[in-house]
GROMACS .gro file of C-alpha atoms in nm:
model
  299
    1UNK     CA    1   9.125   9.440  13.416
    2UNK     CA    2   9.516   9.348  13.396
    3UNK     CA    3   9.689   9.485  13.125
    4UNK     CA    4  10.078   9.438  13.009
    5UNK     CA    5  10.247   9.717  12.770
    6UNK     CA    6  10.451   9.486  12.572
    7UNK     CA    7  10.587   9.771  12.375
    8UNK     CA    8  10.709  10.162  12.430
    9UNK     CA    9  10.399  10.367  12.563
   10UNK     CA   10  10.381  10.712  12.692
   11UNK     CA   11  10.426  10.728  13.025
   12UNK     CA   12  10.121  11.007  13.084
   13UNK     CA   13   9.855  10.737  12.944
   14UNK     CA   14   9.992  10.433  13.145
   15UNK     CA   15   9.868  10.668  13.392
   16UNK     CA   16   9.558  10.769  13.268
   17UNK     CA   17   9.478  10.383  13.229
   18UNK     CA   18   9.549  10.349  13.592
   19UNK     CA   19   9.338  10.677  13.664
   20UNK     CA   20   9.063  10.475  13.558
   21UNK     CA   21   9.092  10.204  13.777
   22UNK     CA   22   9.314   9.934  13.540
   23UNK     CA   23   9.586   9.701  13.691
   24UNK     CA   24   9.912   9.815  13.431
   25UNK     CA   25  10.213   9.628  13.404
   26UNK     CA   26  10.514   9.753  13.189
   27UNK     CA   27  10.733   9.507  13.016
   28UNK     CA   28  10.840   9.692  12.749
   29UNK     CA   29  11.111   9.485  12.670
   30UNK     CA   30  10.971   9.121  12.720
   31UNK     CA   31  11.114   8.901  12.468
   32UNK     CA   32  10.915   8.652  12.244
   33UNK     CA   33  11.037   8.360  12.483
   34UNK     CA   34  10.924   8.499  12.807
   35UNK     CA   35  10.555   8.580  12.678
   36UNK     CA   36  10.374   8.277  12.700
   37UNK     CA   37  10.517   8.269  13.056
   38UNK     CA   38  10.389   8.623  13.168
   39UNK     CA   39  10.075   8.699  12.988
   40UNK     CA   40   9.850   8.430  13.053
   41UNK     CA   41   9.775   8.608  13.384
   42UNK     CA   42   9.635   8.942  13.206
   43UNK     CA   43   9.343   9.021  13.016
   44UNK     CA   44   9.488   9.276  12.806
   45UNK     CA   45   9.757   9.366  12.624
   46UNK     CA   46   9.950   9.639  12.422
   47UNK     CA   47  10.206   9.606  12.135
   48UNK     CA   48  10.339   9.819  11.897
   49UNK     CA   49  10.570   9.633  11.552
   50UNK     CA   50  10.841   9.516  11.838
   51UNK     CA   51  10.556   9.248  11.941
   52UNK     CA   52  10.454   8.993  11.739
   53UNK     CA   53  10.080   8.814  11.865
   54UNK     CA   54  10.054   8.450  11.685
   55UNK     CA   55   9.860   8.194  11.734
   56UNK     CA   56  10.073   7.951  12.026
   57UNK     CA   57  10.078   8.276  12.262
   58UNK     CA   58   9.736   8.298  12.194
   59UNK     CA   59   9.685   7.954  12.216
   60UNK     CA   60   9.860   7.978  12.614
   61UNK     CA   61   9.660   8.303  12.685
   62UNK     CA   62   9.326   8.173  12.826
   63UNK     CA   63   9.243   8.484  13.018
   64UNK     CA   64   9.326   8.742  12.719
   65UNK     CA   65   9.031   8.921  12.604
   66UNK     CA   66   9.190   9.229  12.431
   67UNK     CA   67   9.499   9.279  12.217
   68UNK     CA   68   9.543   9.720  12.136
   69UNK     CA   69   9.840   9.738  11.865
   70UNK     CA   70   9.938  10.101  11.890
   71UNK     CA   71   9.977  10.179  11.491
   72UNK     CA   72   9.819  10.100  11.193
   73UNK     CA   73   9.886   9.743  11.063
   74UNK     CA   74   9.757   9.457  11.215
   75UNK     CA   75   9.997   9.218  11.036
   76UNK     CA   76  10.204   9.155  11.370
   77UNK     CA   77   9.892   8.997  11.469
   78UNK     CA   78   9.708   8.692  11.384
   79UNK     CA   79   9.384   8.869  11.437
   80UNK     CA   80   9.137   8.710  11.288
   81UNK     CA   81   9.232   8.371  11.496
   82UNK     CA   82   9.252   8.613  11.804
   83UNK     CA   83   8.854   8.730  11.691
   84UNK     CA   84   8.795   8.332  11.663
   85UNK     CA   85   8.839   8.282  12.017
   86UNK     CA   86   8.656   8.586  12.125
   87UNK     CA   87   8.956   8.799  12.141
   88UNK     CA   88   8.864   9.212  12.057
   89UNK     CA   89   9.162   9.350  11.869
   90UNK     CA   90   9.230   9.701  11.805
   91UNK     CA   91   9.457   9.926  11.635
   92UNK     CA   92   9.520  10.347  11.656
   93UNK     CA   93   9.527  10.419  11.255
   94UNK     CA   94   9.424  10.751  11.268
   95UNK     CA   95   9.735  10.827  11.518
   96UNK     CA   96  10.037  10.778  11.319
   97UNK     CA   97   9.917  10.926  10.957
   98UNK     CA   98  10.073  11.265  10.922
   99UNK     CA   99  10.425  11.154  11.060
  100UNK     CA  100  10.397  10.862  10.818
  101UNK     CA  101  10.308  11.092  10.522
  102UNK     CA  102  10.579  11.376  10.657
  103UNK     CA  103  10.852  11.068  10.620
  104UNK     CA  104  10.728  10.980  10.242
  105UNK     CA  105  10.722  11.370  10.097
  106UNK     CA  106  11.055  11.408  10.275
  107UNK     CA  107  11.217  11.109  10.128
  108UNK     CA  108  11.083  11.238   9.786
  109UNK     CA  109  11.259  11.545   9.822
  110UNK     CA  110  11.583  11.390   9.908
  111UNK     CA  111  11.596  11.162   9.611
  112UNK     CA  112  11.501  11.494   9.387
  113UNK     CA  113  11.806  11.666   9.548
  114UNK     CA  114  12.008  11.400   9.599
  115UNK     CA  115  12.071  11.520   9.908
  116UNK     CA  116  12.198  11.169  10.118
  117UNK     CA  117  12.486  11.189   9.841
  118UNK     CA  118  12.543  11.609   9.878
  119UNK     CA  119  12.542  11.556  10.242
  120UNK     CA  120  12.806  11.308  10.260
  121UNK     CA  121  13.048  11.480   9.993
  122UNK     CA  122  13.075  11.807  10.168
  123UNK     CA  123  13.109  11.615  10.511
  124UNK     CA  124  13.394  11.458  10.339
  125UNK     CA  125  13.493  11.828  10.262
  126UNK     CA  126  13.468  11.809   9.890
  127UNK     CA  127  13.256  12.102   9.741
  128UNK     CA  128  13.099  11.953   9.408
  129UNK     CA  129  12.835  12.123   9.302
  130UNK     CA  130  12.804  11.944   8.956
  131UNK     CA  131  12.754  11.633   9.086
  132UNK     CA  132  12.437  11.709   9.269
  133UNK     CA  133  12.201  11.834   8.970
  134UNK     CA  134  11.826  11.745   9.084
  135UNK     CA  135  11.424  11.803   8.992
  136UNK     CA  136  11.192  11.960   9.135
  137UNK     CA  137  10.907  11.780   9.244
  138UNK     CA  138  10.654  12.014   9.124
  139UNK     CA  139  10.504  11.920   8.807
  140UNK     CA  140  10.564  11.587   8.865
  141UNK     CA  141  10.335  11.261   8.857
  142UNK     CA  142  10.279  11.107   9.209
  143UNK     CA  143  10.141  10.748   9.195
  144UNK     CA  144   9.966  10.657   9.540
  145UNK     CA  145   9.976  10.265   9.586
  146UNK     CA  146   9.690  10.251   9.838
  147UNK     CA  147   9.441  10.562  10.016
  148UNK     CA  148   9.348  10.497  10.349
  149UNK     CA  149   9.447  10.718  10.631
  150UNK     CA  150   9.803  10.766  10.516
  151UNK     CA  151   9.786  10.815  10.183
  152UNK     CA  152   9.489  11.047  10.173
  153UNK     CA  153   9.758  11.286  10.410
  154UNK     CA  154  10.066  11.231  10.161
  155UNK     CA  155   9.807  11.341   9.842
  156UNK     CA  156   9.756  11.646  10.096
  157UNK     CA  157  10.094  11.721  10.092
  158UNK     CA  158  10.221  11.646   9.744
  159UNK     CA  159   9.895  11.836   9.612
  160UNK     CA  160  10.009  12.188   9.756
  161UNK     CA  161  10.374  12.123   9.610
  162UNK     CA  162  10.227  12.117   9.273
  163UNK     CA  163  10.233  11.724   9.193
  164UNK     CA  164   9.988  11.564   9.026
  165UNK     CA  165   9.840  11.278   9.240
  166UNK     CA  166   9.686  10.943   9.084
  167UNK     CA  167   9.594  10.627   9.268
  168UNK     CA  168   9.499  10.258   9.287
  169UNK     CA  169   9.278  10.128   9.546
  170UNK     CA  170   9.082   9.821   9.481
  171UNK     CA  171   8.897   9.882   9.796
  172UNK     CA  172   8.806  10.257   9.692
  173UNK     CA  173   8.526  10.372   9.411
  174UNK     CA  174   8.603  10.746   9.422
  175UNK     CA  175   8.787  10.996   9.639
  176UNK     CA  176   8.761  11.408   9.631
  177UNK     CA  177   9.091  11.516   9.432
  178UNK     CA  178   9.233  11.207   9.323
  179UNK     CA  179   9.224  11.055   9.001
  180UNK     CA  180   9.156  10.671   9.069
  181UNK     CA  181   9.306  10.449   8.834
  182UNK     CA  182   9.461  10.095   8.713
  183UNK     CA  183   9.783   9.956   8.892
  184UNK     CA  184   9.878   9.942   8.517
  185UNK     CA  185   9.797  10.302   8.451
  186UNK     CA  186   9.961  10.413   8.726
  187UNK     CA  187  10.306  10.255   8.648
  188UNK     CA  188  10.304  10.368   8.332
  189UNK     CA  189  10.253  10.699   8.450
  190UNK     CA  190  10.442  10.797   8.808
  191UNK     CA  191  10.736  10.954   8.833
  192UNK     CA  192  10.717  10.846   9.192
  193UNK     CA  193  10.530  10.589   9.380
  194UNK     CA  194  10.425  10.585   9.698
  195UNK     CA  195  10.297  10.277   9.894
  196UNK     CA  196  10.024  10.292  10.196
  197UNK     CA  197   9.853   9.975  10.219
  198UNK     CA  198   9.885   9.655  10.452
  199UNK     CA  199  10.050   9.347  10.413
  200UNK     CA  200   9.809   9.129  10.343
  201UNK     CA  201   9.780   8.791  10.108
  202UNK     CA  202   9.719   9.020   9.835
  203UNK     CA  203   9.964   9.276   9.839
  204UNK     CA  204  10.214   9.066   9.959
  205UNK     CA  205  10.518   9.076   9.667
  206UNK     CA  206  10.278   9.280   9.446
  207UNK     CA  207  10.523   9.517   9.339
  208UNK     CA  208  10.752   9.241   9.162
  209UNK     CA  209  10.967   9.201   8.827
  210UNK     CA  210  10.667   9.220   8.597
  211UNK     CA  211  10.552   9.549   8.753
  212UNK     CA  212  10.921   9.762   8.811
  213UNK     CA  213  10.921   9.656   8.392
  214UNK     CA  214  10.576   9.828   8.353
  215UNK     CA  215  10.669  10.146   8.500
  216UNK     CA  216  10.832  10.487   8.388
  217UNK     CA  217  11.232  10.451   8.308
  218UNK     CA  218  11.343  10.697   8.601
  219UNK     CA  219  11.107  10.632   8.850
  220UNK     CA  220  11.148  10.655   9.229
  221UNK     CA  221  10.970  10.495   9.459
  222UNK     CA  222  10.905  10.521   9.804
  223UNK     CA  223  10.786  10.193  10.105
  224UNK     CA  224  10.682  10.351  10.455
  225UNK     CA  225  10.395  10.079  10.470
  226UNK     CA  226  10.507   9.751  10.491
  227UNK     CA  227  10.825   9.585  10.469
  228UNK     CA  228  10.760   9.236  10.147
  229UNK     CA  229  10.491   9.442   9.928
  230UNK     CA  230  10.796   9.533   9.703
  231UNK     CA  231  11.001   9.217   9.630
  232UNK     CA  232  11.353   9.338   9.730
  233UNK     CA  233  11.516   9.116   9.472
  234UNK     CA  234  11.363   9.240   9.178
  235UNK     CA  235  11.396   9.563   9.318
  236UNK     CA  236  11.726   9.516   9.344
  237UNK     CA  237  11.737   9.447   8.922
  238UNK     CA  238  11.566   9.749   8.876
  239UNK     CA  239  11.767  10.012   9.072
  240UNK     CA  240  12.094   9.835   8.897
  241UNK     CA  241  11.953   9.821   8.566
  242UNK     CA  242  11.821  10.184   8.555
  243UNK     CA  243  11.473  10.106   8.546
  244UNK     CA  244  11.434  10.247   8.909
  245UNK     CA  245  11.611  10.612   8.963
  246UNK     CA  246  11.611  10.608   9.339
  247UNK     CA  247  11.433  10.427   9.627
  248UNK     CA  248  11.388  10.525  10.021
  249UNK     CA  249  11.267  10.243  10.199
  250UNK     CA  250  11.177  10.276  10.597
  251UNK     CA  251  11.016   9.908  10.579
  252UNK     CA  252  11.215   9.592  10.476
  253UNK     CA  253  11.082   9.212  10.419
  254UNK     CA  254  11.303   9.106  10.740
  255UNK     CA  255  11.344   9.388  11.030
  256UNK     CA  256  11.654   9.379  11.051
  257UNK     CA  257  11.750   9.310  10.733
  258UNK     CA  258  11.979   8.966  10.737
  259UNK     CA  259  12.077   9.108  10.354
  260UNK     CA  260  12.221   9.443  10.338
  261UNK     CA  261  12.269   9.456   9.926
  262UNK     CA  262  12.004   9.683   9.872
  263UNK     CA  263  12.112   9.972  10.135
  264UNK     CA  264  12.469   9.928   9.973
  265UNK     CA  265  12.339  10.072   9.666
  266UNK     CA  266  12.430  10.504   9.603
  267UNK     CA  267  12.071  10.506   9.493
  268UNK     CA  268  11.877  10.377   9.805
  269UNK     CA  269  11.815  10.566  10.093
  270UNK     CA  270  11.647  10.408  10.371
  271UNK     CA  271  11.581  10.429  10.781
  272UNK     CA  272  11.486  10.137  11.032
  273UNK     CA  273  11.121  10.153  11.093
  274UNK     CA  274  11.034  10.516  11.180
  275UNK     CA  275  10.745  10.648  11.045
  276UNK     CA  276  10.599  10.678  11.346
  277UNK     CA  277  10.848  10.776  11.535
  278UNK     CA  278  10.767  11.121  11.599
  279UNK     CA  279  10.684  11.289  11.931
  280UNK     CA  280  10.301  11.399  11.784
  281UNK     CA  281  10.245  11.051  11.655
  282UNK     CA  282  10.397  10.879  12.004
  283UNK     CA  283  10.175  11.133  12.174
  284UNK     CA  284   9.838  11.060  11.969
  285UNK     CA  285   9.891  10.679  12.020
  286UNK     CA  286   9.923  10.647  12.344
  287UNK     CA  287   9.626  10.843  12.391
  288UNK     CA  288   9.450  10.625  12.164
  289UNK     CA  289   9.515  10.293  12.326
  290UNK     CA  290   9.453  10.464  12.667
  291UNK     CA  291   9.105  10.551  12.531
  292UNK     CA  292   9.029  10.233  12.395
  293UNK     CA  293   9.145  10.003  12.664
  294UNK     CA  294   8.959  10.262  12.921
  295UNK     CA  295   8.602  10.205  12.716
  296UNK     CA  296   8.650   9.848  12.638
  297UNK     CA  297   8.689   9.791  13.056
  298UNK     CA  298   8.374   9.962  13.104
  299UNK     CA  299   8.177   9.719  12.877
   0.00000   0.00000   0.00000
């Protein structure tokens, strides 16, 4: 089987593929316009977010008969029309959770402590100490926007630090430790949010002006899913108006953002895409895709 690695892969499982007797080509930094050019002669081939898979490449791509996205979301895919024409896609979501959830508790602390802000006044070599009053995070009211993989691993974490943890899942009846709840409930009562689901049709602008005026005056909230599940315009309103305390946002609608208002703002803290972006979590999905492209030859 012929494979291309569209995106960054660890070199040690590009290996390991060819161990077990695939044909690997790297092109790790193909562009969208030389694609449908190159990978109509594989039957394989592995993305990460830098990739997007729609329809006309698949539509050029006779021969493709597996698409692996190394990380969670599928949304850089149009899978189910890949799964129409007997395409097997596949993703690593177990791989990426705890760097994922690491990024979200971390961002929570730095909004408490305001530490982005304390940071940059004593590297301008001011020492103002009461300007940078914060909270602790203990004792306070997580709301968890989604519990899959990701979120179940940020409850972990905000559990033993002495938050309380509530969540809304539509797609979950119960879970051990969490208090399940309405999106309305839980707007009403976080004193930060969280988001880990998908972009899908449904979540897509969910978190828009009539919700930010639903929730908790002070809040902070937190987006390390998926860049257009907050609408970044209303959020916007909110973070001016004083609705929304503080937000830290590693996902935006367009990546990169064409409109830079939002990072302007002292109360926003945010990062380009990096959740994953750890040496475990680079580690764990390469392994992953190796694993899965290895069995799905053998079938």
């Amino acid at each position: 089987m012929k494979v291309l690695i569209c995106d960054k892969t660890e070199k040690e499982y590009i290996e390991q593929m060819r161990a077990a007797g695939l044909t690997v080509d790297v092109r790790d930094d193909i562009t969208p316009e030389e694609l449908p050019n190159v990978l109509p002669a594989y039957d394989g081939m592995v993305v990460r977010s830098r990739t997007k898979v729609r329809q006309a490449l698949i539509d050029v791509c006779p021969n493709l008969k597996v698409i692996v996205r190394g990380g969670a979301g599928l949304d850089t895919i149009d899978h189910e029309y890949a799964k129409s024409k007997g395409i097997a896609v596949m993703n690593t979501p177990l791989a990426n959770s705890a760097s994922v959830a690491e990024l979200a508790i971390g961002y929570m602390l730095m909004m408490a402590r305001s530490l982005y802000r304390a940071t940059a006044s004593v590297k301008a070599e001011k020492w103002d100490k009461k300007s940078f009053d914060g909270d602790e995070i203990g004792g306070k009211t997580l709301g968890l926007i989604g519990v899959g993989n990701i979120g179940k691993e940020v409850a972990k974490r905000a559990t033993v630090m002495g938050m309380t943890v509530v969540a809304y899942d539509p797609y979950v009846k119960e879970i051990a430790g969490i208090k399940l709840v309405t999106l309305d409930e839980l707007l009403a009562q976080a004193d930060y949010i969280s988001l880990h689901l998908p972009k899908t049709k449904e979540s897509s602008g969910m978190i828009g002006a009539e919700q930010f005026a639903k929730m908790k005056k002070g809040v902070r909230i937190v987006n390390c899913a998926r860049g257009g599940i907050i609408d970044e315009n209303a959020l916007y309103e909110a973070l001016t108006n004083g609705t929304v305390a503080g937000a830290a946002l590693d996902v935006f609608s367009e990546e990169p953002p064409t409109d830079w208002k939002l990072l302007k703002l002292d109360n926003v803290i945010g990062s380009p895409h990096i959740g994953a972006a750890t040496k475990e979590a680079q580690a764990r999905v390469g392994a992953e895709v190796a694993d899965k492209l290895i069995a799905f030859s053998k079938n």
